[in-house]
């Protein structure tokens, strides 16, 4: 790595594009002195910025400001391009391992027939097996609103039927003309890939 005094090297990502960062490196660090940290984490002490830049050049490394708010600012000797690349790799790996929770919705009527109930239960089971939460809504119409216990019993039955896949995260609650319950997958249920299907009708 060779860079001339007064110039700031440009680093590129693994895709070949420039890395944008607000972190100040090399000649961009415009303070009279810094608290210098060596490449292996050793404390060098407070040194003039000119000396810190010279040490960075001699070690074929970058001078990177890691704690700009400190007095004086803390700067570390490192390969900034390698650091950015490894940070991006770790971020990608973290996103890959992170399970994003999606809330699906399933709507039922309080007087649903058994066939339709089995169909709806199947959808809920697939959602939970895929690692998603499910918002189950019972829709009351007309005189059905005076019989909220019908909706409550239906939601309880559904929760019992899918208990191996999920649990009641939010108990049934009346919300206007609807009753809502939220089911969440058990933590030990590994998400399964599900085939794309048309959204079930309410």
mmCIF file of C-alpha atoms in Angstrom:
data_model
loop_
_atom_site.group_PDB
_atom_site.id
_atom_site.type_symbol
_atom_site.label_atom_id
_atom_site.label_comp_id
_atom_site.label_asym_id
_atom_site.label_seq_id
_atom_site.Cartn_x
_atom_site.Cartn_y
_atom_site.Cartn_z
ATOM 1 C CA UNK A 1 0.000 0.000 0.000
ATOM 2 C CA UNK A 2 1.531 3.296 -1.083
ATOM 3 C CA UNK A 3 -0.006 6.687 -0.639
ATOM 4 C CA UNK A 4 1.504 10.129 -0.953
ATOM 5 C CA UNK A 5 1.325 12.661 1.892
ATOM 6 C CA UNK A 6 -1.624 14.975 1.580
ATOM 7 C CA UNK A 7 -3.736 12.445 -0.251
ATOM 8 C CA UNK A 8 -6.446 10.187 1.073
ATOM 9 C CA UNK A 9 -6.561 6.702 -0.352
ATOM 10 C CA UNK A 10 -9.860 5.573 -1.811
ATOM 11 C CA UNK A 11 -11.053 2.151 -0.726
ATOM 12 C CA UNK A 12 -13.438 -0.037 -2.634
ATOM 13 C CA UNK A 13 -15.926 -2.647 -1.548
ATOM 14 C CA UNK A 14 -15.863 -6.248 -2.700
ATOM 15 C CA UNK A 15 -18.246 -5.211 -5.502
ATOM 16 C CA UNK A 16 -15.672 -2.723 -6.751
ATOM 17 C CA UNK A 17 -17.576 0.420 -5.747
ATOM 18 C CA UNK A 18 -16.290 3.120 -3.419
ATOM 19 C CA UNK A 19 -17.100 2.739 0.270
ATOM 20 C CA UNK A 20 -18.918 5.728 1.663
ATOM 21 C CA UNK A 21 -18.315 6.462 5.301
ATOM 22 C CA UNK A 22 -18.301 9.442 7.591
ATOM 23 C CA UNK A 23 -15.359 7.974 9.478
ATOM 24 C CA UNK A 24 -12.354 10.236 9.072
ATOM 25 C CA UNK A 25 -9.127 8.579 7.983
ATOM 26 C CA UNK A 26 -5.584 9.692 7.236
ATOM 27 C CA UNK A 27 -5.389 13.333 6.059
ATOM 28 C CA UNK A 28 -9.076 13.908 6.797
ATOM 29 C CA UNK A 29 -8.276 13.875 10.521
ATOM 30 C CA UNK A 30 -7.749 17.579 11.129
ATOM 31 C CA UNK A 31 -6.696 17.824 14.779
ATOM 32 C CA UNK A 32 -3.302 18.714 16.243
ATOM 33 C CA UNK A 33 -2.909 15.444 18.168
ATOM 34 C CA UNK A 34 -4.571 12.093 18.749
ATOM 35 C CA UNK A 35 -4.517 9.319 21.316
ATOM 36 C CA UNK A 36 -2.976 6.595 19.179
ATOM 37 C CA UNK A 37 -3.840 2.908 19.368
ATOM 38 C CA UNK A 38 -1.626 0.383 17.587
ATOM 39 C CA UNK A 39 -2.847 -2.241 15.095
ATOM 40 C CA UNK A 40 -3.042 -4.894 17.830
ATOM 41 C CA UNK A 41 -4.886 -2.674 20.303
ATOM 42 C CA UNK A 42 -1.800 -1.509 22.157
ATOM 43 C CA UNK A 43 -1.858 2.013 23.617
ATOM 44 C CA UNK A 44 0.804 4.181 21.997
ATOM 45 C CA UNK A 45 -0.205 7.384 23.777
ATOM 46 C CA UNK A 46 -0.925 10.960 22.733
ATOM 47 C CA UNK A 47 1.055 11.903 19.627
ATOM 48 C CA UNK A 48 1.041 14.732 17.115
ATOM 49 C CA UNK A 49 -1.086 14.084 14.050
ATOM 50 C CA UNK A 50 2.000 14.379 11.829
ATOM 51 C CA UNK A 51 3.742 11.617 13.769
ATOM 52 C CA UNK A 52 0.641 9.429 13.727
ATOM 53 C CA UNK A 53 0.344 9.775 9.936
ATOM 54 C CA UNK A 54 4.044 8.978 9.544
ATOM 55 C CA UNK A 55 3.661 5.837 11.659
ATOM 56 C CA UNK A 56 0.673 4.801 9.537
ATOM 57 C CA UNK A 57 2.691 5.229 6.342
ATOM 58 C CA UNK A 58 5.643 3.310 7.734
ATOM 59 C CA UNK A 59 3.375 0.445 8.781
ATOM 60 C CA UNK A 60 1.542 0.541 5.431
ATOM 61 C CA UNK A 61 -1.721 1.084 7.326
ATOM 62 C CA UNK A 62 -4.401 3.740 7.671
ATOM 63 C CA UNK A 63 -4.912 6.124 10.539
ATOM 64 C CA UNK A 64 -8.597 5.801 11.455
ATOM 65 C CA UNK A 65 -10.435 8.051 13.897
ATOM 66 C CA UNK A 66 -12.410 5.658 16.116
ATOM 67 C CA UNK A 67 -13.547 8.009 18.906
ATOM 68 C CA UNK A 68 -13.923 11.548 17.509
ATOM 69 C CA UNK A 69 -15.691 12.838 20.647
ATOM 70 C CA UNK A 70 -12.772 12.014 22.936
ATOM 71 C CA UNK A 71 -10.284 14.703 23.936
ATOM 72 C CA UNK A 72 -8.000 14.250 22.180
ATOM 73 C CA UNK A 73 -9.706 12.049 19.572
ATOM 74 C CA UNK A 74 -8.709 8.383 19.547
ATOM 75 C CA UNK A 75 -7.206 7.075 16.309
ATOM 76 C CA UNK A 76 -6.140 3.540 15.461
ATOM 77 C CA UNK A 77 -3.695 2.102 12.971
ATOM 78 C CA UNK A 78 -5.486 -0.413 10.747
ATOM 79 C CA UNK A 79 -6.140 -1.531 7.182
ATOM 80 C CA UNK A 80 -9.333 0.455 6.670
ATOM 81 C CA UNK A 81 -10.303 -1.299 3.442
ATOM 82 C CA UNK A 82 -10.012 -4.720 5.086
ATOM 83 C CA UNK A 83 -11.898 -3.446 8.141
ATOM 84 C CA UNK A 84 -14.797 -2.166 6.014
ATOM 85 C CA UNK A 85 -14.920 -5.391 4.015
ATOM 86 C CA UNK A 86 -15.005 -7.578 7.131
ATOM 87 C CA UNK A 87 -17.641 -5.321 8.723
ATOM 88 C CA UNK A 88 -19.834 -5.654 5.619
ATOM 89 C CA UNK A 89 -19.376 -9.434 5.678
ATOM 90 C CA UNK A 90 -20.423 -9.598 9.345
ATOM 91 C CA UNK A 91 -23.437 -7.377 8.685
ATOM 92 C CA UNK A 92 -24.564 -9.616 5.822
ATOM 93 C CA UNK A 93 -24.116 -12.724 7.956
ATOM 94 C CA UNK A 94 -26.087 -11.133 10.778
ATOM 95 C CA UNK A 95 -28.951 -10.253 8.427
ATOM 96 C CA UNK A 96 -28.888 -13.778 7.015
ATOM 97 C CA UNK A 97 -29.182 -15.286 10.488
ATOM 98 C CA UNK A 98 -31.863 -12.876 11.633
ATOM 99 C CA UNK A 99 -35.369 -14.261 11.341
ATOM 100 C CA UNK A 100 -37.723 -11.531 10.268
ATOM 101 C CA UNK A 101 -41.135 -11.912 11.861
ATOM 102 C CA UNK A 102 -44.022 -11.296 9.490
ATOM 103 C CA UNK A 103 -47.594 -10.937 10.708
ATOM 104 C CA UNK A 104 -50.100 -12.749 8.504
ATOM 105 C CA UNK A 105 -53.832 -12.301 8.821
ATOM 106 C CA UNK A 106 -56.670 -14.800 8.730
ATOM 107 C CA UNK A 107 -60.355 -13.833 8.948
ATOM 108 C CA UNK A 108 -63.167 -16.079 10.128
ATOM 109 C CA UNK A 109 -66.902 -15.783 10.665
ATOM 110 C CA UNK A 110 -68.317 -16.908 14.036
ATOM 111 C CA UNK A 111 -70.687 -19.429 12.356
ATOM 112 C CA UNK A 112 -68.075 -20.888 9.990
ATOM 113 C CA UNK A 113 -68.802 -24.421 8.750
ATOM 114 C CA UNK A 114 -66.384 -27.273 9.497
ATOM 115 C CA UNK A 115 -64.951 -27.487 5.970
ATOM 116 C CA UNK A 116 -64.132 -23.797 5.836
ATOM 117 C CA UNK A 117 -62.740 -23.982 9.359
ATOM 118 C CA UNK A 118 -60.345 -26.778 8.389
ATOM 119 C CA UNK A 119 -59.212 -24.727 5.384
ATOM 120 C CA UNK A 120 -58.577 -21.644 7.518
ATOM 121 C CA UNK A 121 -56.812 -23.730 10.159
ATOM 122 C CA UNK A 122 -54.560 -25.117 7.434
ATOM 123 C CA UNK A 123 -53.553 -21.587 6.408
ATOM 124 C CA UNK A 124 -52.803 -20.648 10.024
ATOM 125 C CA UNK A 125 -50.736 -23.809 10.488
ATOM 126 C CA UNK A 126 -48.657 -23.060 7.391
ATOM 127 C CA UNK A 127 -48.073 -19.468 8.496
ATOM 128 C CA UNK A 128 -46.870 -20.604 11.923
ATOM 129 C CA UNK A 129 -44.708 -23.361 10.413
ATOM 130 C CA UNK A 130 -43.052 -20.698 8.258
ATOM 131 C CA UNK A 131 -42.137 -18.749 11.402
ATOM 132 C CA UNK A 132 -44.759 -16.030 10.995
ATOM 133 C CA UNK A 133 -47.156 -14.587 13.520
ATOM 134 C CA UNK A 134 -50.844 -14.783 12.675
ATOM 135 C CA UNK A 135 -53.498 -12.185 13.460
ATOM 136 C CA UNK A 136 -56.817 -14.034 13.574
ATOM 137 C CA UNK A 137 -59.904 -11.873 13.209
ATOM 138 C CA UNK A 138 -63.484 -12.948 13.880
ATOM 139 C CA UNK A 139 -65.884 -10.707 11.952
ATOM 140 C CA UNK A 140 -69.313 -10.188 13.540
ATOM 141 C CA UNK A 141 -72.274 -8.998 11.502
ATOM 142 C CA UNK A 142 -75.711 -7.866 12.578
ATOM 143 C CA UNK A 143 -77.068 -9.790 15.552
ATOM 144 C CA UNK A 144 -73.853 -11.804 15.816
ATOM 145 C CA UNK A 145 -72.385 -8.842 17.708
ATOM 146 C CA UNK A 146 -74.556 -9.761 20.692
ATOM 147 C CA UNK A 147 -72.915 -13.210 20.852
ATOM 148 C CA UNK A 148 -69.192 -12.476 21.388
ATOM 149 C CA UNK A 149 -68.826 -15.816 23.195
ATOM 150 C CA UNK A 150 -69.182 -17.557 19.801
ATOM 151 C CA UNK A 151 -66.100 -15.805 18.532
ATOM 152 C CA UNK A 152 -64.194 -16.385 21.751
ATOM 153 C CA UNK A 153 -64.879 -20.138 21.693
ATOM 154 C CA UNK A 154 -63.875 -20.343 18.031
ATOM 155 C CA UNK A 155 -60.580 -18.588 18.688
ATOM 156 C CA UNK A 156 -59.887 -20.827 21.668
ATOM 157 C CA UNK A 157 -60.601 -23.903 19.535
ATOM 158 C CA UNK A 158 -58.223 -22.674 16.825
ATOM 159 C CA UNK A 159 -55.484 -21.962 19.375
ATOM 160 C CA UNK A 160 -55.892 -25.484 20.804
ATOM 161 C CA UNK A 161 -55.791 -27.050 17.324
ATOM 162 C CA UNK A 162 -52.466 -25.417 16.407
ATOM 163 C CA UNK A 163 -50.862 -25.598 19.844
ATOM 164 C CA UNK A 164 -47.976 -27.743 18.523
ATOM 165 C CA UNK A 165 -46.958 -24.957 16.151
ATOM 166 C CA UNK A 166 -47.789 -21.796 18.078
ATOM 167 C CA UNK A 167 -49.155 -20.150 21.179
ATOM 168 C CA UNK A 168 -51.510 -17.281 22.001
ATOM 169 C CA UNK A 169 -49.361 -14.155 22.168
ATOM 170 C CA UNK A 170 -52.321 -11.784 22.441
ATOM 171 C CA UNK A 171 -55.559 -13.119 23.953
ATOM 172 C CA UNK A 172 -58.877 -12.559 22.147
ATOM 173 C CA UNK A 173 -60.014 -8.952 22.439
ATOM 174 C CA UNK A 174 -63.107 -7.205 21.132
ATOM 175 C CA UNK A 175 -62.304 -4.435 18.639
ATOM 176 C CA UNK A 176 -65.510 -2.844 17.407
ATOM 177 C CA UNK A 177 -67.350 -5.433 15.335
ATOM 178 C CA UNK A 178 -64.317 -7.721 15.309
ATOM 179 C CA UNK A 179 -62.570 -9.955 17.819
ATOM 180 C CA UNK A 180 -58.806 -10.284 17.406
ATOM 181 C CA UNK A 181 -56.249 -12.809 18.647
ATOM 182 C CA UNK A 182 -52.550 -13.048 17.764
ATOM 183 C CA UNK A 183 -50.752 -16.389 17.502
ATOM 184 C CA UNK A 184 -46.967 -16.636 17.492
ATOM 185 C CA UNK A 185 -44.772 -19.578 16.453
ATOM 186 C CA UNK A 186 -42.867 -21.483 19.112
ATOM 187 C CA UNK A 187 -39.196 -20.522 19.204
ATOM 188 C CA UNK A 188 -38.134 -24.104 18.588
ATOM 189 C CA UNK A 189 -40.165 -24.338 15.378
ATOM 190 C CA UNK A 190 -37.787 -24.011 12.443
ATOM 191 C CA UNK A 191 -39.265 -21.978 9.581
ATOM 192 C CA UNK A 192 -40.293 -24.129 6.643
ATOM 193 C CA UNK A 193 -40.401 -22.936 3.077
ATOM 194 C CA UNK A 194 -43.958 -22.658 1.841
ATOM 195 C CA UNK A 195 -45.141 -22.570 -1.727
ATOM 196 C CA UNK A 196 -46.613 -19.312 -2.927
ATOM 197 C CA UNK A 197 -50.389 -19.499 -2.984
ATOM 198 C CA UNK A 198 -53.126 -17.021 -3.788
ATOM 199 C CA UNK A 199 -54.173 -15.135 -0.674
ATOM 200 C CA UNK A 200 -57.164 -16.901 0.911
ATOM 201 C CA UNK A 201 -60.419 -15.046 0.709
ATOM 202 C CA UNK A 202 -61.883 -13.642 3.915
#
